[in-house]
Short mmCIF file of C-alpha atoms and ligand atoms in Angstrom, two decimals:
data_model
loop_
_atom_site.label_atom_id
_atom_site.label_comp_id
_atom_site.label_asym_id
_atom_site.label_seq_id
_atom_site.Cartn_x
_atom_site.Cartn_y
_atom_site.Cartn_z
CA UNK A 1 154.66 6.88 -53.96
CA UNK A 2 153.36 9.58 -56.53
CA UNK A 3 150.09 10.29 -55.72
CA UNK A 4 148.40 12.65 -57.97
CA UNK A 5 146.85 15.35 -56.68
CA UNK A 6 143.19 14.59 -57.70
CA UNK A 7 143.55 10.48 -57.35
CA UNK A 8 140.12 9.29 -56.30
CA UNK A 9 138.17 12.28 -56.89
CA UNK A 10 135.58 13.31 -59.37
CA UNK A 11 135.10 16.28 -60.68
CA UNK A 12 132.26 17.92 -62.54
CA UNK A 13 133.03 20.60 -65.64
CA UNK A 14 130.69 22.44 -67.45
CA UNK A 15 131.35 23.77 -70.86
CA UNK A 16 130.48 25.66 -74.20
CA UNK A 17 127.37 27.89 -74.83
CA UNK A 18 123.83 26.36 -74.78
CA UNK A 19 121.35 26.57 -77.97
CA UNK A 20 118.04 27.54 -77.35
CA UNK A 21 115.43 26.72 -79.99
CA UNK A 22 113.63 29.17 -81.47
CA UNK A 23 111.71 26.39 -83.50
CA UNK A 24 113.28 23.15 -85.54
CA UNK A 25 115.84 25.11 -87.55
CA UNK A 26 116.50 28.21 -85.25
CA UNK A 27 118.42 29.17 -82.28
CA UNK A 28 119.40 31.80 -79.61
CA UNK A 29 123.31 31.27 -78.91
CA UNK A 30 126.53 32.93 -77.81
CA UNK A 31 130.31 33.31 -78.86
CA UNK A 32 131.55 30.33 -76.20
CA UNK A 33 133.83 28.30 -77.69
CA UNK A 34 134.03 26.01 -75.24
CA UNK A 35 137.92 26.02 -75.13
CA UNK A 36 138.34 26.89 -71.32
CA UNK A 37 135.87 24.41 -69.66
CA UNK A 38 137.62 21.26 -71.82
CA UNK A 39 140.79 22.57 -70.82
CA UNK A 40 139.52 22.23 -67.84
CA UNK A 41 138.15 18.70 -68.03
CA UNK A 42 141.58 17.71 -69.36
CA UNK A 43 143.62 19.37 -66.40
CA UNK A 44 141.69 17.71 -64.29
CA UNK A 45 142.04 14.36 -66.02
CA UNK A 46 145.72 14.87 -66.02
CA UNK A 47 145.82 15.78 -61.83
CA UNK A 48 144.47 11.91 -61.28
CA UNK A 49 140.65 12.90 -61.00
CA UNK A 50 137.74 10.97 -62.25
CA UNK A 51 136.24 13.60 -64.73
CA UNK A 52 132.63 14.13 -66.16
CA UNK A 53 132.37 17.01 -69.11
CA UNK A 54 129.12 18.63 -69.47
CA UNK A 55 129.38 20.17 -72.56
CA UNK A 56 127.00 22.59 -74.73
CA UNK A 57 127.09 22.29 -78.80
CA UNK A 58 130.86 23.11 -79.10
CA UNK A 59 133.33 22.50 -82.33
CA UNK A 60 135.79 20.90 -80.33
CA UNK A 61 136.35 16.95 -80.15
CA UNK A 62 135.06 15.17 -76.48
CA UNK A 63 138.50 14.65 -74.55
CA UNK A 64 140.29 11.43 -74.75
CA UNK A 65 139.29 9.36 -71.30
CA UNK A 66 137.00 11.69 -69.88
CA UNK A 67 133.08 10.79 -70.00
CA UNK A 68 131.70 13.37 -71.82
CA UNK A 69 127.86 14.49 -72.17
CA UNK A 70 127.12 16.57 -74.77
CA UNK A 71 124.05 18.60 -74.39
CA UNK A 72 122.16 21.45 -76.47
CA UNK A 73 119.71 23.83 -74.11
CA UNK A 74 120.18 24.98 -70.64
CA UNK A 75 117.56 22.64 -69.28
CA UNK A 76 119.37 19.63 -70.49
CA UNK A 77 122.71 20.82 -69.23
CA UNK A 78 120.68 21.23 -65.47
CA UNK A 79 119.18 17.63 -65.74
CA UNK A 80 122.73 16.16 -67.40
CA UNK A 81 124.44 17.86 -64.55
CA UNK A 82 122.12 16.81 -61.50
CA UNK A 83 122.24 13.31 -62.93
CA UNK A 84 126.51 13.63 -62.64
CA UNK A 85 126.59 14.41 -58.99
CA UNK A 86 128.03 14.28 -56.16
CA UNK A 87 131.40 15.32 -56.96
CA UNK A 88 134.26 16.56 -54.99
CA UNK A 89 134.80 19.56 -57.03
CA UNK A 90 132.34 21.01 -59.81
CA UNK A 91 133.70 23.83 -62.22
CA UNK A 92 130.78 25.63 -64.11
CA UNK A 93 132.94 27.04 -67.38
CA UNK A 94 129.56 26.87 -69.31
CA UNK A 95 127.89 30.18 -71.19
CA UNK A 96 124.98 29.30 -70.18
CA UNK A 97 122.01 31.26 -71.98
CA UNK A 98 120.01 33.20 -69.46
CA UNK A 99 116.76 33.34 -71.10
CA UNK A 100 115.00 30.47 -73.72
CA UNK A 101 112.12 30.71 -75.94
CA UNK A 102 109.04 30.73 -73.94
CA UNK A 103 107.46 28.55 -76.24
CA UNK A 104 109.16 27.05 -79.31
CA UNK A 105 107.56 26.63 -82.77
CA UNK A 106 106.53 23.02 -83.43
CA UNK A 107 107.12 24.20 -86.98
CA UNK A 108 109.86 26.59 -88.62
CA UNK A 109 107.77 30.25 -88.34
CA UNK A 110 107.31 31.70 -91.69
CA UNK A 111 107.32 35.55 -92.42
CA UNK A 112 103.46 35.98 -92.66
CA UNK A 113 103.57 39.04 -95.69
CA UNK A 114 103.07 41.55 -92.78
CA UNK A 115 106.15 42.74 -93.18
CA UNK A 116 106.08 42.73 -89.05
CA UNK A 117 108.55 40.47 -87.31
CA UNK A 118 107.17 37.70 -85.10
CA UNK A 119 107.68 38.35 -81.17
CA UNK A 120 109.64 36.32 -79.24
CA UNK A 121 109.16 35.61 -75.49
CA UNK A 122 111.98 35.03 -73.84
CA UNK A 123 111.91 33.36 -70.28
CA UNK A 124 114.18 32.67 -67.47
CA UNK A 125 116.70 29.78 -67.55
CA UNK A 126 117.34 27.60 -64.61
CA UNK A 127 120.75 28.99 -63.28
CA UNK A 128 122.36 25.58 -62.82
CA UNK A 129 125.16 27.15 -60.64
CA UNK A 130 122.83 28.56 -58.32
CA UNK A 131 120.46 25.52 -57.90
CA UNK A 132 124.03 23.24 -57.25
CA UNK A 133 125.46 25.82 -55.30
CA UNK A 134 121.97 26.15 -53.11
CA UNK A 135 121.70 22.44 -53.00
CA UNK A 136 121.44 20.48 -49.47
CA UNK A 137 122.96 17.44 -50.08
CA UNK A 138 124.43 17.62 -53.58
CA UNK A 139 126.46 20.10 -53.29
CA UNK A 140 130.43 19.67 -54.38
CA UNK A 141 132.83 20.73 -51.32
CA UNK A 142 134.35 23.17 -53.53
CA UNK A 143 132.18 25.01 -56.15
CA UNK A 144 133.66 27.18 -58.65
CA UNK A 145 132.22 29.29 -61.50
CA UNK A 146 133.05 31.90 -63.69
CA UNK A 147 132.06 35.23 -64.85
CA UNK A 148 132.33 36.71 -68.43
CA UNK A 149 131.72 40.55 -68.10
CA UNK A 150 132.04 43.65 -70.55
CA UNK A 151 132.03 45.89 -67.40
CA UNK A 152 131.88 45.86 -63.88
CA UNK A 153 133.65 42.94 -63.62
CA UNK A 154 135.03 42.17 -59.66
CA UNK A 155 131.41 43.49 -58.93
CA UNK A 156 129.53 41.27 -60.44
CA UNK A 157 132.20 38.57 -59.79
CA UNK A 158 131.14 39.44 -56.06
CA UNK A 159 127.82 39.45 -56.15
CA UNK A 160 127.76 36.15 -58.06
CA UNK A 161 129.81 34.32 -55.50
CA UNK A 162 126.88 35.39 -52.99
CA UNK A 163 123.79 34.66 -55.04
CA UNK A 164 124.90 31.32 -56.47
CA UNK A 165 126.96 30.39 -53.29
CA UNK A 166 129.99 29.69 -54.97
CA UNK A 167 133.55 29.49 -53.43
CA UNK A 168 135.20 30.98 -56.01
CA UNK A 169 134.06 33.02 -59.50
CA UNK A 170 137.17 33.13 -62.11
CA UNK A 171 136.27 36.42 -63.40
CA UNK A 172 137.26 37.24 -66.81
CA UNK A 173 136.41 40.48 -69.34
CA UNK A 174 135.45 39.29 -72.44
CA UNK A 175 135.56 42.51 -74.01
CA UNK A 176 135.69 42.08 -77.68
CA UNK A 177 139.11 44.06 -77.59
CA UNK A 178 140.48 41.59 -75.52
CA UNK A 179 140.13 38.51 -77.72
CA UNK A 180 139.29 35.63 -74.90
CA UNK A 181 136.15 34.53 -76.28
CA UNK A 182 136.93 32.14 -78.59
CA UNK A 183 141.12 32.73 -78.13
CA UNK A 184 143.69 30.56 -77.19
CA UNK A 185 144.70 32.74 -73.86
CA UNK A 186 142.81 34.31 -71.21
CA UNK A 187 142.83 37.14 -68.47
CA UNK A 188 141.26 36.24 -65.30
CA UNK A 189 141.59 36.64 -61.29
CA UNK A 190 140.33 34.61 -58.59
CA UNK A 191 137.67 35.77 -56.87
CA UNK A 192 136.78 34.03 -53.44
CA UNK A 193 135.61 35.37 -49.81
CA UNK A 194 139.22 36.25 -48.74
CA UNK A 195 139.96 38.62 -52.21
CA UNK A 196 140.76 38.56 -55.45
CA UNK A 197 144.30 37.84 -57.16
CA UNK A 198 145.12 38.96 -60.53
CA UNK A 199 146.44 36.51 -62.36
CA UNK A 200 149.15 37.28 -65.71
CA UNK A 201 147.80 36.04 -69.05
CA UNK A 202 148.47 32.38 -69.91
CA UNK A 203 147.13 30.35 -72.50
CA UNK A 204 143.75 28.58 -71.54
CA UNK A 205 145.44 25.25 -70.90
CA UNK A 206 147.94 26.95 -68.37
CA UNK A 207 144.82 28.95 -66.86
CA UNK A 208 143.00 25.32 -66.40
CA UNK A 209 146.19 23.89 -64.87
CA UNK A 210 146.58 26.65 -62.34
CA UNK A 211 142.89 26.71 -61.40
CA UNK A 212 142.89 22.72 -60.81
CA UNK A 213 146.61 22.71 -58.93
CA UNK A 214 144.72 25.43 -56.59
CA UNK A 215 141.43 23.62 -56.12
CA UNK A 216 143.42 20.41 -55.29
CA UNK A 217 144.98 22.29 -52.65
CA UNK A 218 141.97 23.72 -51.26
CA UNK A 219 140.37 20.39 -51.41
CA UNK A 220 143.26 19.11 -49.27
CA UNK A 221 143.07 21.81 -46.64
O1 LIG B 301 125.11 35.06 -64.01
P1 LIG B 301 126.13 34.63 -65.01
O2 LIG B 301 125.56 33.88 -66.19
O3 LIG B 301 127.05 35.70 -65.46
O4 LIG B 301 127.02 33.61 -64.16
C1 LIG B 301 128.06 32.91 -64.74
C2 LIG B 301 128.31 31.64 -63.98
O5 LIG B 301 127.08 30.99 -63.67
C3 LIG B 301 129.09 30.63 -64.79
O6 LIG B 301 129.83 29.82 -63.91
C4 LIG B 301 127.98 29.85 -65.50
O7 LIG B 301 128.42 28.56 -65.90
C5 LIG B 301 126.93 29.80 -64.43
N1 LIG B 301 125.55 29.77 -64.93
C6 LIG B 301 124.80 28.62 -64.82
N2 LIG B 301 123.48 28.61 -65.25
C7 LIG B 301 122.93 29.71 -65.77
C8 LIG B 301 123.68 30.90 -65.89
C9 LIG B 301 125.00 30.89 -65.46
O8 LIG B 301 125.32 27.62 -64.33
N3 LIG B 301 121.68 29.68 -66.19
#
């Protein structure tokens, strides 16, 4: 018998940026494209596993047999993602925008003849990794986010894996030179408790394959 290797197990992606409204017409973004967490989704589709997509405002169409939630700010992705667990395995692939508008306009803000630009207050965003990660009873046996740096990168890949209590970060440097962000291929290496591997550069479908053969395995282990 053929089993696949995710049969009976559901796994959580998130994807895309998040928009944060400024006020009804306005908002604070970022260059996501979304491409690597539905890869993602569909990988895991294709390994047997029941799959829920979380994803921000992305151009891409929802996946074909994978229940897809499509979200716009931060704090919807957090309640669309509590609302999706438990799963087995959860794959945070989202850009998730650190900060929001502290308060947003009820109505669009108009330049008041001043000539001085209105100030916005940004605040803190709910790190959705971090509260799943952190979470007593929700959280996924195998957690797994990622890390888009310009600099620093197995660093901060380290220290992520601590503070959010992740298993693994995929770290990846998204460097305008290097053309992931919004590409078809990608750069990254593993980075888990027992080191980080290097991986060669594949197309983002081949990355999402790899990363879902390997957390089938660790699942299994
Ligand atoms: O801290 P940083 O944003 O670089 O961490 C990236 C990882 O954390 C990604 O897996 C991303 O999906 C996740 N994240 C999150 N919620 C946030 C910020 C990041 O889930 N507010």
């Amino acid at each position: 018998q053929n089993r696949l290797p995710l049969a009976g197990k559901h796994v959580l992606i998130t994807s895309g940026p998040t928009h944060e409204p400024i006020d009804p017409v306005r908002y604070i973004a970022n260059r996501s494209s979304g491409k690597q967490g539905h890869a993602l989704a569909v990988a895991a589709y294709e390994a047997g596993a029941r799959v829920t997509l979380v994803s921000g405002p992305v151009d891409l169409a929802d996946p074909d047999n994978i229940d897809t939630i499509r979200v716009e700010s931060a704090a919807d992705m957090l309640s669309a993602v509590k609302s999706c667990l438990p799963a087995d395995i959860a794959i945070m692939a989202a850009a998730v925008a650190d900060w929001r508008v502290a308060s947003e306009g009820a109505q669009k803000i108009k330049k008041d003849g001043s000539g001085k630009p209105p100030a916005l207050g940004l605040v803190e965003n709910p790190d959705i990794l971090a509260t799943v990660g952190h979470h007593e009873s929700l959280r996924p046996k195998l957690l797994i986010g990622f890390a888009a740096e310009t600099q620093n990168l197995i660093d901060n890949a380290r220290s992520k894996l601590e503070r959010k209590n992740a298993d693994w970060i995929i770290a990846n440097d998204v460097s305008p030179e290097t053309g992931i962000m919004g590409g078809d291929a990608n750069t990254v290496r593993l980075v888990s408790r027992d080191g980080v591997e290097d991986w060669p550069e594949m197309d983002k479908a081949e990355v999402a394959r790899q990363i879902v053969a390997r957390a089938a395995a660790a699942l299994d282990e």
